[in-house]
XYZ file of C-alpha atoms in Angstrom:
314
model
C -64.091 -82.793 -78.637
C -64.088 -86.428 -79.519
C -61.427 -87.749 -81.840
C -63.609 -90.613 -83.371
C -66.629 -88.092 -83.920
C -64.340 -85.480 -85.666
C -62.708 -88.088 -87.841
C -66.214 -89.562 -88.994
C -67.476 -85.992 -89.506
C -64.459 -85.127 -91.643
C -65.036 -88.414 -93.793
C -68.712 -87.309 -94.215
C -67.761 -83.958 -95.502
C -65.062 -85.437 -97.752
C -67.597 -87.747 -99.354
C -69.907 -84.748 -99.858
C -66.940 -82.760 -101.383
C -67.508 -80.011 -98.817
C -63.867 -79.182 -98.642
C -63.935 -76.124 -96.465
C -66.055 -77.899 -93.786
C -63.682 -80.879 -93.862
C -60.637 -78.637 -93.459
C -62.305 -76.968 -90.426
C -63.100 -80.103 -88.837
C -59.546 -81.396 -89.444
C -58.244 -78.330 -87.837
C -60.288 -79.368 -84.718
C -59.129 -82.964 -84.903
C -55.424 -82.385 -84.901
C -55.841 -80.268 -81.713
C -57.158 -83.206 -79.656
C -55.343 -86.103 -81.655
C -51.674 -85.470 -81.043
C -50.680 -88.581 -82.843
C -52.203 -87.564 -86.192
C -49.518 -86.393 -88.573
C -50.737 -86.816 -92.197
C -53.722 -84.441 -91.743
C -51.282 -81.986 -90.318
C -49.201 -82.147 -93.216
C -52.183 -81.883 -95.616
C -53.371 -78.804 -93.781
C -49.992 -77.104 -94.269
C -49.936 -78.090 -97.963
C -53.398 -76.329 -98.328
C -52.153 -73.270 -96.480
C -49.009 -73.045 -98.773
C -51.117 -73.555 -101.833
C -53.096 -70.723 -100.680
C -50.273 -68.414 -100.248
C -50.387 -68.252 -96.464
C -46.728 -69.291 -95.815
C -46.673 -68.425 -92.006
C -49.531 -70.721 -91.413
C -48.108 -73.438 -93.516
C -44.696 -73.272 -91.653
C -46.639 -73.681 -88.365
C -48.549 -76.650 -89.654
C -45.361 -78.225 -91.101
C -43.621 -77.619 -87.680
C -46.285 -79.535 -85.823
C -46.210 -82.406 -88.430
C -42.547 -82.838 -88.329
C -42.560 -83.485 -84.529
C -45.319 -85.999 -85.014
C -43.599 -87.810 -87.658
C -40.423 -87.859 -85.430
C -42.637 -89.693 -82.841
C -43.702 -92.161 -85.431
C -40.012 -92.510 -86.519
C -41.021 -92.004 -90.157
C -37.759 -90.463 -91.443
C -38.825 -90.096 -95.135
C -41.737 -87.901 -93.965
C -39.373 -85.903 -91.561
C -36.950 -85.354 -94.498
C -39.741 -84.169 -96.829
C -40.879 -81.649 -94.281
C -37.378 -80.625 -93.299
C -36.661 -79.710 -96.950
C -39.915 -77.713 -97.219
C -39.099 -75.634 -94.127
C -35.562 -74.972 -95.465
C -37.297 -73.645 -98.540
C -39.953 -71.621 -96.609
C -38.254 -70.708 -93.322
C -34.432 -71.101 -93.483
C -33.577 -68.436 -91.063
C -35.174 -70.440 -88.111
C -31.981 -72.107 -87.198
C -32.978 -72.682 -83.396
C -35.922 -74.882 -84.755
C -33.714 -76.786 -87.049
C -31.223 -77.507 -84.214
C -34.057 -78.567 -81.944
C -35.378 -81.010 -84.656
C -31.803 -82.311 -85.233
C -31.524 -83.081 -81.516
C -34.852 -84.908 -81.513
C -33.913 -87.115 -84.555
C -30.601 -87.947 -83.092
C -32.290 -89.251 -79.991
C -35.440 -90.951 -81.500
C -33.480 -92.242 -84.575
C -29.678 -91.768 -84.700
C -27.059 -89.219 -85.237
C -26.122 -90.252 -88.788
C -29.650 -89.320 -89.941
C -29.463 -86.083 -87.955
C -26.227 -85.333 -89.618
C -27.579 -86.021 -93.096
C -30.316 -83.272 -92.488
C -27.827 -80.691 -91.053
C -25.734 -80.936 -94.344
C -28.634 -79.728 -96.369
C -28.837 -76.495 -94.374
C -25.145 -75.485 -95.216
C -25.580 -74.231 -98.796
C -28.219 -71.564 -97.575
C -25.942 -69.992 -94.973
C -22.874 -70.251 -97.111
C -24.618 -68.394 -99.948
C -25.543 -65.640 -97.311
C -21.897 -65.662 -96.068
C -23.061 -66.283 -92.506
C -20.015 -68.044 -91.744
C -20.751 -68.268 -87.946
C -23.916 -70.361 -88.400
C -22.192 -72.332 -91.249
C -19.363 -73.271 -88.803
C -21.873 -74.095 -85.995
C -23.866 -76.565 -88.359
C -20.644 -78.197 -89.483
C -19.509 -78.597 -85.919
C -22.699 -80.672 -85.192
C -22.135 -82.605 -88.330
C -18.711 -83.551 -87.317
C -19.838 -84.294 -83.533
C -21.983 -87.083 -85.175
C -19.458 -88.138 -87.849
C -15.684 -87.043 -86.934
C -14.365 -88.813 -90.022
C -16.560 -86.803 -92.315
C -13.630 -85.259 -94.517
C -16.133 -83.287 -96.773
C -17.373 -81.542 -93.598
C -13.749 -81.027 -92.310
C -12.857 -79.328 -95.638
C -15.950 -77.340 -95.673
C -15.424 -75.969 -91.926
C -11.808 -75.058 -92.918
C -13.117 -73.131 -96.014
C -15.644 -71.254 -93.635
C -12.963 -70.368 -91.141
C -10.876 -69.047 -94.097
C -13.761 -66.703 -95.178
C -14.607 -65.793 -91.664
C -11.020 -64.806 -90.719
C -9.749 -63.717 -94.177
C -8.396 -60.462 -92.665
C -6.638 -62.281 -89.785
C -3.014 -61.816 -89.928
C -2.032 -65.124 -88.463
C -4.898 -67.238 -90.152
C -2.716 -69.673 -92.035
C -0.198 -70.075 -89.331
C -2.879 -70.976 -86.876
C -4.458 -73.541 -89.295
C -0.947 -75.086 -89.523
C -0.116 -74.979 -85.784
C -3.499 -76.824 -85.057
C -3.040 -79.490 -87.812
C -6.579 -78.626 -88.914
C -5.995 -79.937 -92.412
C -4.185 -83.086 -91.300
C -6.693 -85.974 -91.118
C -4.471 -87.968 -88.872
C -5.415 -85.391 -86.007
C -8.780 -85.667 -84.180
C -10.976 -83.056 -85.742
C -12.327 -82.046 -82.337
C -8.901 -81.587 -80.916
C -7.768 -79.561 -83.950
C -10.897 -77.362 -83.808
C -10.403 -76.548 -80.242
C -6.778 -75.794 -80.878
C -7.506 -73.633 -83.782
C -10.213 -71.739 -82.095
C -8.122 -71.148 -79.000
C -5.461 -69.616 -81.257
C -7.375 -67.639 -83.715
C -8.808 -65.073 -81.089
C -5.325 -63.745 -80.604
C -5.138 -60.884 -83.136
C -4.735 -57.155 -82.877
C -7.843 -55.440 -81.668
C -9.344 -58.412 -79.934
C -10.281 -58.441 -76.341
C -8.955 -60.874 -73.717
C -9.529 -61.695 -70.107
C -6.823 -62.480 -67.466
C -7.935 -63.683 -63.937
C -5.736 -61.200 -62.167
C -5.502 -58.286 -64.520
C -9.052 -58.294 -65.947
C -10.098 -57.362 -69.525
C -7.345 -56.322 -71.939
C -7.265 -55.450 -75.564
C -4.570 -56.704 -78.015
C -2.872 -53.484 -79.259
C -0.272 -55.203 -81.456
C 1.255 -58.405 -82.622
C 4.743 -59.226 -83.876
C 5.865 -62.860 -84.823
C 4.566 -64.820 -81.893
C 4.541 -61.927 -79.381
C 1.494 -59.754 -78.493
C 1.412 -56.480 -76.751
C -1.836 -56.282 -74.560
C -3.316 -53.041 -72.763
C -4.933 -54.037 -69.564
C -6.620 -51.463 -67.314
C -3.727 -51.324 -64.861
C -1.059 -52.872 -66.986
C -0.559 -51.183 -70.429
C 1.782 -52.391 -73.176
C 2.252 -55.695 -71.595
C 4.231 -58.111 -73.724
C 3.147 -61.767 -73.870
C 4.039 -64.845 -76.186
C 1.719 -66.636 -77.906
C 2.175 -69.779 -75.921
C 1.681 -67.899 -72.713
C -1.467 -66.044 -74.012
C -3.203 -69.315 -74.955
C -2.597 -70.828 -71.493
C -3.268 -67.638 -69.489
C -5.967 -65.646 -71.438
C -9.623 -66.244 -72.439
C -10.580 -64.500 -75.636
C -13.716 -62.486 -75.465
C -16.000 -61.631 -78.329
C -16.881 -57.944 -79.105
C -20.376 -58.766 -77.971
C -19.483 -60.351 -74.598
C -21.168 -58.454 -71.645
C -17.824 -57.701 -70.017
C -16.562 -55.957 -73.258
C -19.664 -53.948 -73.524
C -19.365 -52.725 -69.966
C -15.851 -51.639 -70.595
C -16.192 -50.066 -74.006
C -19.660 -48.429 -73.680
C -20.663 -45.539 -71.411
C -22.930 -46.745 -68.603
C -25.757 -44.436 -69.559
C -25.638 -45.891 -73.300
C -25.585 -49.546 -72.187
C -28.270 -48.920 -69.548
C -30.471 -47.390 -72.144
C -29.999 -50.269 -74.494
C -30.589 -53.015 -71.713
C -33.720 -51.160 -70.722
C -34.954 -50.570 -74.269
C -34.341 -54.222 -75.444
C -34.538 -56.985 -72.737
C -34.493 -59.590 -75.354
C -31.143 -58.477 -76.653
C -29.826 -57.990 -73.169
C -30.873 -61.625 -71.989
C -29.300 -63.063 -75.127
C -26.145 -60.963 -74.789
C -25.392 -62.143 -71.219
C -26.519 -65.903 -71.750
C -24.341 -66.166 -74.763
C -21.445 -64.506 -72.904
C -21.326 -67.414 -70.487
C -21.492 -70.314 -72.985
C -25.384 -70.334 -73.261
C -25.603 -71.088 -69.454
C -26.923 -68.235 -67.188
C -29.658 -68.031 -64.547
C -31.327 -64.887 -63.197
C -28.868 -64.561 -60.350
C -25.977 -64.571 -62.722
C -27.746 -61.949 -64.916
C -28.377 -59.783 -61.983
C -24.809 -60.046 -60.982
C -23.768 -58.730 -64.413
C -26.234 -55.743 -64.507
C -26.396 -54.508 -60.850
C -24.933 -52.084 -59.899
C -22.698 -51.699 -63.020
C -25.477 -51.110 -65.573
C -28.765 -50.755 -63.512
C -29.666 -49.542 -60.128
C -31.600 -51.974 -57.808
C -34.723 -50.144 -58.535
C -34.194 -50.268 -62.390
C -33.479 -54.005 -61.922
C -36.703 -54.600 -60.156
C -38.784 -53.235 -62.913
C -36.602 -54.732 -65.604
C -36.621 -58.134 -64.008
C -40.384 -58.499 -64.329
C -40.256 -57.839 -68.057
C -37.149 -60.128 -68.574
C -38.764 -63.053 -66.791
C -41.899 -62.710 -68.801
C -39.732 -62.772 -72.134
C -37.825 -65.924 -70.824
C -41.141 -67.852 -69.999
C -42.187 -67.106 -73.663
């Protein structure tokens, strides 16, 4: 395929009002001319007007990458808004684009785009994603008081049933603008995990579950140390809070047969669960250590490993 020949042929079809032939040639052109952005956007608009939303989204995604390369922020913003309208759930894509914009242009513009995502997730009451977006905004602009108020509101909605919510907001000085927002958030999140029913990890005693809390004292049931009393101050320094979806918690709370069946039946879920359990950092060696022999036998791992690696590559 020759870029010049295809562009010229496209112009010929355009002059002859042969729209379908022109679009077919343009489709070939953008596959060899990686700098072309405007035609990609036009093809997306054509698919959108035809009602083919998945194809339109694909074209818009290609176009937004190319406009970032050209540092044309107005076009990036236009396509970002279109994609929020057509495919708002693709949060990983939006985060990827935000990172590229921060590197190619600046963090201020990346933050301005992220802010436009928040209404969708707040309306859905998806507080986890809303908080994640607001953290990114505050990373670019720590003095953004509107984002700080927003994230406090999201925390209040997410933890509305937490017995110590307001106390932990107060202790962390989250509402006080004089304190660094990042320090306040870290402090708040360290405390908020401590509530009845939550799981914790101690380096010597392993996994425990908070069975009761009164004032600033918790009762925690570890495997070999039931009804252990611990102050809030000690708990914050000595324990790591684990989410209910953490692989360690699942291994403790589910029967091995049940967990093994789920791991073998849904490798994508298993990979995501283990990777998220360790702060989005895990290699196959780490994944194997978590699954063998606690969940899968060595033979089951060999079969599962082939499928898992294929999924990771995709």
